[in-house]
Structures are given as structure tokens and as C-alpha cells.
PDB file of C-alpha atoms and ligand atoms in Angstrom:
ATOM      1  CA  UNK R  24      15.857  32.196  -1.001  1.00 46.00           C
ATOM      2  CA  UNK R  25      12.965  30.433   0.695  1.00 50.00           C
ATOM      3  CA  UNK R  26      10.680  33.465   0.743  1.00 58.00           C
ATOM      4  CA  UNK R  27      10.634  33.677  -3.041  1.00 62.00           C
ATOM      5  CA  UNK R  28       7.300  32.352  -4.244  1.00 59.00           C
ATOM      6  CA  UNK R  29       6.086  31.943  -7.772  1.00 62.00           C
ATOM      7  CA  UNK R  30       2.726  33.742  -7.817  1.00 58.00           C
ATOM      8  CA  UNK R  31       1.055  31.085  -9.948  1.00 59.00           C
ATOM      9  CA  UNK R  32       1.595  28.390  -7.302  1.00 60.00           C
ATOM     10  CA  UNK R  33       0.451  30.533  -4.406  1.00 57.00           C
ATOM     11  CA  UNK R  34      -3.047  30.199  -2.960  1.00 62.00           C
ATOM     12  CA  UNK R  35      -2.830  33.635  -1.515  1.00 62.00           C
ATOM     13  CA  UNK R  36      -4.360  36.900  -2.668  1.00 63.00           C
ATOM     14  CA  UNK R  37      -2.756  37.375  -5.994  1.00 63.00           C
ATOM     15  CA  UNK R  38      -0.326  40.156  -6.653  1.00 65.00           C
ATOM     16  CA  UNK R  39      -1.300  42.015  -9.761  1.00 70.00           C
ATOM     17  CA  UNK R  40       1.583  43.069 -11.929  1.00 75.00           C
ATOM     18  CA  UNK R  41       2.075  46.789 -11.840  1.00 78.00           C
ATOM     19  CA  UNK R  42       2.579  48.399 -15.247  1.00 83.00           C
ATOM     20  CA  UNK R  43       6.247  48.287 -16.205  1.00 81.00           C
ATOM     21  CA  UNK R  44       8.238  51.087 -17.729  1.00 89.00           C
ATOM     22  CA  UNK R  45       7.925  50.579 -21.494  1.00 90.00           C
ATOM     23  CA  UNK R  46      11.239  52.344 -21.979  1.00 93.00           C
ATOM     24  CA  UNK R  47      13.162  49.825 -19.888  1.00 96.00           C
ATOM     25  CA  UNK R  48      14.509  47.623 -22.662  1.00 97.00           C
ATOM     26  CA  UNK R  49      17.816  45.861 -23.218  1.00 98.00           C
ATOM     27  CA  UNK R  50      18.988  43.803 -26.157  1.00 98.00           C
ATOM     28  CA  UNK R  51      20.867  40.534 -25.761  1.00 98.00           C
ATOM     29  CA  UNK R  52      22.988  39.719 -28.817  1.00 98.00           C
ATOM     30  CA  UNK R  53      24.313  36.270 -29.719  1.00 98.00           C
ATOM     31  CA  UNK R  54      26.898  35.164 -32.253  1.00 98.00           C
ATOM     32  CA  UNK R  55      27.048  31.748 -30.588  1.00 97.00           C
ATOM     33  CA  UNK R  56      25.981  28.990 -33.006  1.00 96.00           C
ATOM     34  CA  UNK R  57      23.774  27.389 -30.341  1.00 94.00           C
ATOM     35  CA  UNK R  58      20.226  28.051 -29.231  1.00 95.00           C
ATOM     36  CA  UNK R  59      19.990  29.381 -25.709  1.00 95.00           C
ATOM     37  CA  UNK R  60      17.016  28.777 -23.497  1.00 95.00           C
ATOM     38  CA  UNK R  61      17.043  30.227 -19.996  1.00 93.00           C
ATOM     39  CA  UNK R  62      14.121  29.703 -17.705  1.00 93.00           C
ATOM     40  CA  UNK R  63      14.116  31.632 -14.463  1.00 92.00           C
ATOM     41  CA  UNK R  64      11.201  30.171 -12.581  1.00 90.00           C
ATOM     42  CA  UNK R  65      10.812  32.860  -9.946  1.00 91.00           C
ATOM     43  CA  UNK R  66      10.674  35.667 -12.502  1.00 94.00           C
ATOM     44  CA  UNK R  67       7.767  36.810 -14.601  1.00 92.00           C
ATOM     45  CA  UNK R  68       8.314  36.946 -17.520  1.00 94.00           C
ATOM     46  CA  UNK R  69      11.019  34.389 -16.918  1.00 95.00           C
ATOM     47  CA  UNK R  70      11.530  32.440 -20.101  1.00 96.00           C
ATOM     48  CA  UNK R  71      14.181  33.697 -22.505  1.00 97.00           C
ATOM     49  CA  UNK R  72      15.082  32.138 -25.843  1.00 97.00           C
ATOM     50  CA  UNK R  73      17.882  33.212 -28.161  1.00 96.00           C
ATOM     51  CA  UNK R  74      18.216  31.368 -31.442  1.00 96.00           C
ATOM     52  CA  UNK R  75      21.653  30.339 -32.727  1.00 96.00           C
ATOM     53  CA  UNK R  76      23.578  33.250 -34.196  1.00 96.00           C
ATOM     54  CA  UNK R  77      26.788  33.969 -36.040  1.00 96.00           C
ATOM     55  CA  UNK R  78      29.091  36.948 -36.584  1.00 97.00           C
ATOM     56  CA  UNK R  79      27.548  37.543 -40.001  1.00 96.00           C
ATOM     57  CA  UNK R  80      24.015  37.006 -38.766  1.00 96.00           C
ATOM     58  CA  UNK R  81      23.691  37.768 -35.049  1.00 97.00           C
ATOM     59  CA  UNK R  82      20.449  36.969 -33.259  1.00 97.00           C
ATOM     60  CA  UNK R  83      18.871  39.391 -30.823  1.00 98.00           C
ATOM     61  CA  UNK R  84      16.448  39.173 -27.936  1.00 98.00           C
ATOM     62  CA  UNK R  85      14.899  42.343 -26.527  1.00 98.00           C
ATOM     63  CA  UNK R  86      14.008  42.020 -22.843  1.00 98.00           C
ATOM     64  CA  UNK R  87      12.070  44.358 -20.567  1.00 97.00           C
ATOM     65  CA  UNK R  88      11.428  44.553 -16.858  1.00 96.00           C
ATOM     66  CA  UNK R  89      10.615  41.280 -15.071  1.00 95.00           C
ATOM     67  CA  UNK R  90       9.329  40.852 -11.534  1.00 94.00           C
ATOM     68  CA  UNK R  91       9.724  38.437  -8.687  1.00 93.00           C
ATOM     69  CA  UNK R  92       7.421  38.185  -5.722  1.00 91.00           C
ATOM     70  CA  UNK R  93       8.326  38.379  -2.079  1.00 89.00           C
ATOM     71  CA  UNK R  94       6.282  36.876   0.703  1.00 87.00           C
ATOM     72  CA  UNK R  95       6.121  39.514   3.428  1.00 85.00           C
ATOM     73  CA  UNK R  96       3.001  38.530   5.378  1.00 86.00           C
ATOM     74  CA  UNK R  97       0.635  35.508   5.003  1.00 85.00           C
ATOM     75  CA  UNK R  98      -2.400  37.791   4.834  1.00 86.00           C
ATOM     76  CA  UNK R  99      -0.979  40.233   2.373  1.00 85.00           C
ATOM     77  CA  UNK R 100      -0.641  39.869  -1.368  1.00 86.00           C
ATOM     78  CA  UNK R 101       2.868  39.015  -2.457  1.00 87.00           C
ATOM     79  CA  UNK R 102       5.109  41.999  -2.851  1.00 89.00           C
ATOM     80  CA  UNK R 103       6.227  42.604  -6.398  1.00 91.00           C
ATOM     81  CA  UNK R 104       9.909  43.396  -6.849  1.00 93.00           C
ATOM     82  CA  UNK R 105      10.791  44.648 -10.327  1.00 94.00           C
ATOM     83  CA  UNK R 106      14.079  43.638 -11.942  1.00 96.00           C
ATOM     84  CA  UNK R 107      15.455  45.985 -14.584  1.00 97.00           C
ATOM     85  CA  UNK R 108      16.030  44.860 -18.166  1.00 97.00           C
ATOM     86  CA  UNK R 109      19.783  45.377 -17.724  1.00 98.00           C
ATOM     87  CA  UNK R 110      19.858  42.947 -14.802  1.00 97.00           C
ATOM     88  CA  UNK R 111      17.753  40.478 -16.776  1.00 97.00           C
ATOM     89  CA  UNK R 112      20.008  40.701 -19.846  1.00 98.00           C
ATOM     90  CA  UNK R 113      23.128  40.361 -17.717  1.00 97.00           C
ATOM     91  CA  UNK R 114      21.777  37.337 -15.851  1.00 96.00           C
ATOM     92  CA  UNK R 115      20.698  35.548 -19.057  1.00 97.00           C
ATOM     93  CA  UNK R 116      24.325  35.694 -20.208  1.00 97.00           C
ATOM     94  CA  UNK R 117      25.838  34.931 -16.793  1.00 96.00           C
ATOM     95  CA  UNK R 118      23.558  31.986 -16.089  1.00 95.00           C
ATOM     96  CA  UNK R 119      24.224  30.480 -19.499  1.00 96.00           C
ATOM     97  CA  UNK R 120      27.992  30.864 -19.099  1.00 96.00           C
ATOM     98  CA  UNK R 121      28.061  29.745 -15.487  1.00 93.00           C
ATOM     99  CA  UNK R 122      30.076  26.548 -15.237  1.00 87.00           C
ATOM    100  CA  UNK R 123      31.042  26.363 -18.918  1.00 95.00           C
ATOM    101  CA  UNK R 124      34.480  24.861 -19.451  1.00 94.00           C
ATOM    102  CA  UNK R 125      37.249  27.334 -20.330  1.00 95.00           C
ATOM    103  CA  UNK R 126      34.951  30.337 -19.919  1.00 96.00           C
ATOM    104  CA  UNK R 127      36.263  33.156 -17.706  1.00 95.00           C
ATOM    105  CA  UNK R 128      33.501  35.704 -18.487  1.00 93.00           C
ATOM    106  CA  UNK R 129      36.040  38.249 -19.708  1.00 92.00           C
ATOM    107  CA  UNK R 130      38.543  37.387 -22.425  1.00 95.00           C
ATOM    108  CA  UNK R 131      37.362  33.852 -23.125  1.00 97.00           C
ATOM    109  CA  UNK R 132      33.619  33.254 -23.393  1.00 98.00           C
ATOM    110  CA  UNK R 133      30.760  32.505 -25.777  1.00 98.00           C
ATOM    111  CA  UNK R 134      29.867  35.369 -28.148  1.00 98.00           C
ATOM    112  CA  UNK R 135      27.123  36.915 -26.033  1.00 98.00           C
ATOM    113  CA  UNK R 136      26.654  40.493 -24.887  1.00 98.00           C
ATOM    114  CA  UNK R 137      23.915  43.006 -24.259  1.00 98.00           C
ATOM    115  CA  UNK R 138      23.271  46.643 -25.080  1.00 98.00           C
ATOM    116  CA  UNK R 139      20.904  48.871 -23.087  1.00 97.00           C
ATOM    117  CA  UNK R 140      17.911  49.911 -25.178  1.00 97.00           C
ATOM    118  CA  UNK R 141      16.053  48.260 -28.018  1.00 97.00           C
ATOM    119  CA  UNK R 142      18.141  47.327 -31.055  1.00 97.00           C
ATOM    120  CA  UNK R 143      17.842  45.150 -34.123  1.00 97.00           C
ATOM    121  CA  UNK R 144      20.411  43.301 -36.223  1.00 96.00           C
ATOM    122  CA  UNK R 145      20.776  46.172 -38.687  1.00 96.00           C
ATOM    123  CA  UNK R 146      21.353  48.855 -36.048  1.00 96.00           C
ATOM    124  CA  UNK R 147      23.787  46.636 -34.158  1.00 97.00           C
ATOM    125  CA  UNK R 148      25.828  45.894 -37.284  1.00 96.00           C
ATOM    126  CA  UNK R 149      25.827  49.606 -38.106  1.00 97.00           C
ATOM    127  CA  UNK R 150      26.357  51.219 -34.679  1.00 97.00           C
ATOM    128  CA  UNK R 151      27.948  48.515 -32.549  1.00 97.00           C
ATOM    129  CA  UNK R 152      30.398  46.806 -34.863  1.00 97.00           C
ATOM    130  CA  UNK R 153      33.065  47.149 -32.162  1.00 97.00           C
ATOM    131  CA  UNK R 154      30.977  45.083 -29.724  1.00 98.00           C
ATOM    132  CA  UNK R 155      30.408  42.429 -32.366  1.00 98.00           C
ATOM    133  CA  UNK R 156      34.131  42.280 -33.098  1.00 98.00           C
ATOM    134  CA  UNK R 157      34.936  42.024 -29.401  1.00 98.00           C
ATOM    135  CA  UNK R 158      32.437  39.198 -28.985  1.00 98.00           C
ATOM    136  CA  UNK R 159      33.944  37.387 -31.970  1.00 98.00           C
ATOM    137  CA  UNK R 160      37.462  37.664 -30.484  1.00 98.00           C
ATOM    138  CA  UNK R 161      36.351  36.466 -27.059  1.00 98.00           C
ATOM    139  CA  UNK R 162      34.472  33.575 -28.598  1.00 98.00           C
ATOM    140  CA  UNK R 163      37.534  32.617 -30.633  1.00 98.00           C
ATOM    141  CA  UNK R 164      39.647  32.667 -27.465  1.00 98.00           C
ATOM    142  CA  UNK R 165      37.088  30.440 -25.791  1.00 98.00           C
ATOM    143  CA  UNK R 166      37.154  28.005 -28.723  1.00 97.00           C
ATOM    144  CA  UNK R 167      40.940  27.889 -28.614  1.00 97.00           C
ATOM    145  CA  UNK R 168      40.964  27.304 -24.858  1.00 97.00           C
ATOM    146  CA  UNK R 169      38.465  24.460 -25.342  1.00 97.00           C
ATOM    147  CA  UNK R 170      40.646  22.899 -28.030  1.00 96.00           C
ATOM    148  CA  UNK R 171      43.675  23.048 -25.754  1.00 96.00           C
ATOM    149  CA  UNK R 172      41.714  21.443 -22.973  1.00 96.00           C
ATOM    150  CA  UNK R 173      40.376  18.794 -25.361  1.00 94.00           C
ATOM    151  CA  UNK R 174      43.895  17.987 -26.552  1.00 94.00           C
ATOM    152  CA  UNK R 175      45.154  17.636 -22.985  1.00 95.00           C
ATOM    153  CA  UNK R 176      42.268  15.419 -21.887  1.00 94.00           C
ATOM    154  CA  UNK R 177      42.525  13.368 -25.068  1.00 91.00           C
ATOM    155  CA  UNK R 178      46.215  12.741 -24.481  1.00 89.00           C
ATOM    156  CA  UNK R 179      45.810  12.027 -20.800  1.00 90.00           C
ATOM    157  CA  UNK R 180      42.942   9.590 -21.340  1.00 85.00           C
ATOM    158  CA  UNK R 181      44.778   7.809 -24.168  1.00 79.00           C
ATOM    159  CA  UNK R 182      42.087   8.741 -26.655  1.00 81.00           C
ATOM    160  CA  UNK R 183      38.875   8.210 -24.747  1.00 81.00           C
ATOM    161  CA  UNK R 184      36.073   9.913 -26.711  1.00 82.00           C
ATOM    162  CA  UNK R 185      34.095  10.437 -23.509  1.00 84.00           C
ATOM    163  CA  UNK R 186      36.445  13.215 -22.383  1.00 88.00           C
ATOM    164  CA  UNK R 187      35.563  15.372 -25.407  1.00 90.00           C
ATOM    165  CA  UNK R 188      32.615  17.620 -24.566  1.00 90.00           C
ATOM    166  CA  UNK R 189      30.011  18.994 -26.965  1.00 90.00           C
ATOM    167  CA  UNK R 190      31.529  22.468 -26.525  1.00 93.00           C
ATOM    168  CA  UNK R 191      34.923  21.142 -27.636  1.00 94.00           C
ATOM    169  CA  UNK R 192      33.399  19.560 -30.729  1.00 91.00           C
ATOM    170  CA  UNK R 193      31.625  22.825 -31.503  1.00 93.00           C
ATOM    171  CA  UNK R 194      34.916  24.719 -31.077  1.00 95.00           C
ATOM    172  CA  UNK R 195      36.806  22.369 -33.402  1.00 93.00           C
ATOM    173  CA  UNK R 196      33.997  22.592 -35.922  1.00 91.00           C
ATOM    174  CA  UNK R 197      33.884  26.394 -35.802  1.00 94.00           C
ATOM    175  CA  UNK R 198      37.674  26.731 -36.083  1.00 93.00           C
ATOM    176  CA  UNK R 199      37.555  24.134 -38.889  1.00 89.00           C
ATOM    177  CA  UNK R 200      40.040  21.829 -37.200  1.00 88.00           C
ATOM    178  CA  UNK R 201      38.911  18.739 -39.045  1.00 78.00           C
ATOM    179  CA  UNK R 202      42.292  17.050 -38.673  1.00 80.00           C
ATOM    180  CA  UNK R 203      41.900  16.787 -34.893  1.00 83.00           C
ATOM    181  CA  UNK R 204      42.144  13.102 -34.059  1.00 82.00           C
ATOM    182  CA  UNK R 205      39.335  13.490 -31.548  1.00 85.00           C
ATOM    183  CA  UNK R 206      37.086  15.009 -34.208  1.00 81.00           C
ATOM    184  CA  UNK R 207      37.255  12.015 -36.542  1.00 73.00           C
ATOM    185  CA  UNK R 208      34.015  10.115 -36.736  1.00 61.00           C
ATOM    186  CA  UNK R 209      35.744   6.835 -36.060  1.00 52.00           C
ATOM    187  CA  UNK R 210      36.757   7.830 -32.547  1.00 51.00           C
ATOM    188  CA  UNK R 211      33.475   6.332 -31.465  1.00 52.00           C
ATOM    189  CA  UNK R 212      34.574   2.974 -32.806  1.00 53.00           C
ATOM    190  CA  UNK R 213      37.563   2.866 -30.484  1.00 61.00           C
ATOM    191  CA  UNK R 214      36.621   0.838 -27.515  1.00 71.00           C
ATOM    192  CA  UNK R 215      37.893   1.080 -23.972  1.00 76.00           C
ATOM    193  CA  UNK R 216      38.795  -2.355 -22.625  1.00 84.00           C
ATOM    194  CA  UNK R 217      40.602  -3.684 -19.581  1.00 89.00           C
ATOM    195  CA  UNK R 218      44.326  -4.237 -19.908  1.00 91.00           C
ATOM    196  CA  UNK R 219      44.954  -7.984 -19.372  1.00 92.00           C
ATOM    197  CA  UNK R 220      48.120  -7.176 -17.416  1.00 93.00           C
ATOM    198  CA  UNK R 221      47.120  -4.412 -15.029  1.00 94.00           C
ATOM    199  CA  UNK R 222      43.373  -4.041 -15.381  1.00 91.00           C
ATOM    200  CA  UNK R 223      43.160  -0.307 -16.210  1.00 88.00           C
ATOM    201  CA  UNK R 224      40.914   0.794 -19.041  1.00 84.00           C
ATOM    202  CA  UNK R 225      42.879   1.174 -22.264  1.00 85.00           C
ATOM    203  CA  UNK R 226      42.007   2.197 -25.810  1.00 81.00           C
ATOM    204  CA  UNK R 227      41.836  -0.959 -27.927  1.00 82.00           C
ATOM    205  CA  UNK R 228      43.124   0.947 -30.978  1.00 81.00           C
ATOM    206  CA  UNK R 229      46.616   1.157 -29.534  1.00 86.00           C
ATOM    207  CA  UNK R 230      48.974  -1.760 -28.889  1.00 89.00           C
ATOM    208  CA  UNK R 231      50.569  -0.606 -25.619  1.00 90.00           C
ATOM    209  CA  UNK R 232      48.892  -0.135 -22.259  1.00 90.00           C
ATOM    210  CA  UNK R 233      49.394   3.463 -21.188  1.00 85.00           C
ATOM    211  CA  UNK R 234      49.498   2.447 -17.550  1.00 89.00           C
ATOM    212  CA  UNK R 235      51.809  -0.562 -17.260  1.00 93.00           C
ATOM    213  CA  UNK R 236      53.514  -0.199 -20.702  1.00 90.00           C
ATOM    214  CA  UNK R 237      52.958  -3.864 -21.550  1.00 91.00           C
ATOM    215  CA  UNK R 238      52.684  -4.552 -25.280  1.00 91.00           C
ATOM    216  CA  UNK R 239      49.194  -5.961 -25.279  1.00 90.00           C
ATOM    217  CA  UNK R 240      48.715  -6.307 -29.027  1.00 89.00           C
ATOM    218  CA  UNK R 241      51.963  -7.639 -30.471  1.00 88.00           C
ATOM    219  CA  UNK R 242      50.772  -7.796 -34.093  1.00 88.00           C
ATOM    220  CA  UNK R 243      49.572  -4.201 -34.085  1.00 87.00           C
ATOM    221  CA  UNK R 244      52.758  -3.126 -32.385  1.00 89.00           C
ATOM    222  CA  UNK R 245      54.970  -4.701 -35.028  1.00 87.00           C
ATOM    223  CA  UNK R 246      52.773  -3.415 -37.811  1.00 87.00           C
ATOM    224  CA  UNK R 247      53.652   0.097 -36.684  1.00 87.00           C
ATOM    225  CA  UNK R 248      57.326  -0.739 -37.223  1.00 84.00           C
ATOM    226  CA  UNK R 249      58.182   0.089 -33.619  1.00 77.00           C
ATOM    227  CA  UNK R 250      61.096  -1.356 -31.662  1.00 75.00           C
ATOM    228  CA  UNK R 251      60.971  -2.582 -28.082  1.00 72.00           C
ATOM    229  CA  UNK R 252      62.603  -0.199 -25.663  1.00 67.00           C
ATOM    230  CA  UNK R 253      65.642  -1.738 -23.998  1.00 58.00           C
TER     231      UNK R 253
HETATM  232 ZN1   ZN K  12      48.213  -2.299 -18.320  1.00 91.72          ZN
END
């Protein structure tokens, strides 16, 4: 959208913000244990911050109408286009979720939703328990999908810690899966080195190369009590 101009960088007659409807409010609710910061540069107001929340203690952000400015004529002030609070709330959630691993925006996603109108934690816990429960279920599904993905990538990469994303670690932490091998602190000690036989990167903690199946570390191999395959 090339004709979208931020009014504060324009040298043109300035568009004054028209008064917005004070009743146009929506409430974004988060039970995601991460802080969210969305900055939409063409909108005013355009900066939205939601602190980390939880099912027991959700965080809320009440948003109102924002505006963007359209360039219609070089000699005219920019045209103000209002965006309703519902669209703002929806786009805060969509933009945050956009591109997240294992998030499908329906059954498997971070615990974020919005309610039209102005609400606080108490009224949400009292009147919208069903929405909170739904968000908790969806977030749990998302965590589980992330864990599955983490397990698959971990296995496929022969234990390379780089394949485990921050979201996966968060999911394992939230589901209290401390026994996950990729959640152990020492996974960072494992080093990826070149296999002397075939040259692919292999995890130095394991005696066999996952690519060419050569026993690279004979001592470690025998220590495990394993037998050579015939
Ligand atoms: Zn090899």
C-alpha cells in the first residue's frame, strides 16, 4: 500500500484527528505467558502492549478506534480512515499469531481472544469463563502440537539443539515436560561436529553417525553395551 502515509512524516497540511466514538471499545485478553508488543506504524494509535498472562490471571488491553491516513491529492490534507476497535483487536491477535509454528488460528493457537466492549479481569472471569476455557484448550493444543514438532525435529536432526524453538521450550515448560531430552540444560553442551567418514554434521554425544552409520566413537559405543549389526 504505497499511498499509506504516516502523518508524522508528511510535510503536507496535517490531518487533524477527528473525535472518535468513545463507545467503540474492544478488549483483548491474553493467557499467554509472554509479553506481546505489536506496533502498526501506519495506524494512530498504533502501539499495543499486552503483558504476559495466565489462565488464573489473564491480562487485558482495551483498544479503541485507530486511524490511518490516505493520500488522495498532494494539495489536500491526508484523508483520515478510521479503523474500528474490533478490527484493531482482531489484527493484534492475527499479526502476533501470523507465522507461528503449529498455530492454525482455530483449534491450536496461543491463548488470545477479544471481546467487544470494555472489560476487566474480574468481569471476564465472571461473565466470560467459557471464552477463557476455550482459550486455555486451544493454547494447550498448540503446546502439544509444538512438542510433537519438537520431538520430530529433534529426532530427525539427531539431537541438534538449534532445531528447538523458543515456543517449543515454552510449551514444554508450561506442560511441565521436564523429562524431554531436548529440555535438559546440557543439550547446549552437545556439539555438532563433522563425521570423519562422510562429513555430515553429527552430534558428538552419540557414537554412531546418523548418516553413514559408521561407529565413530568406539569406546562410547561399547560403553553402551551395544552389539555391531551383522
Ligand atoms: Zn558419517
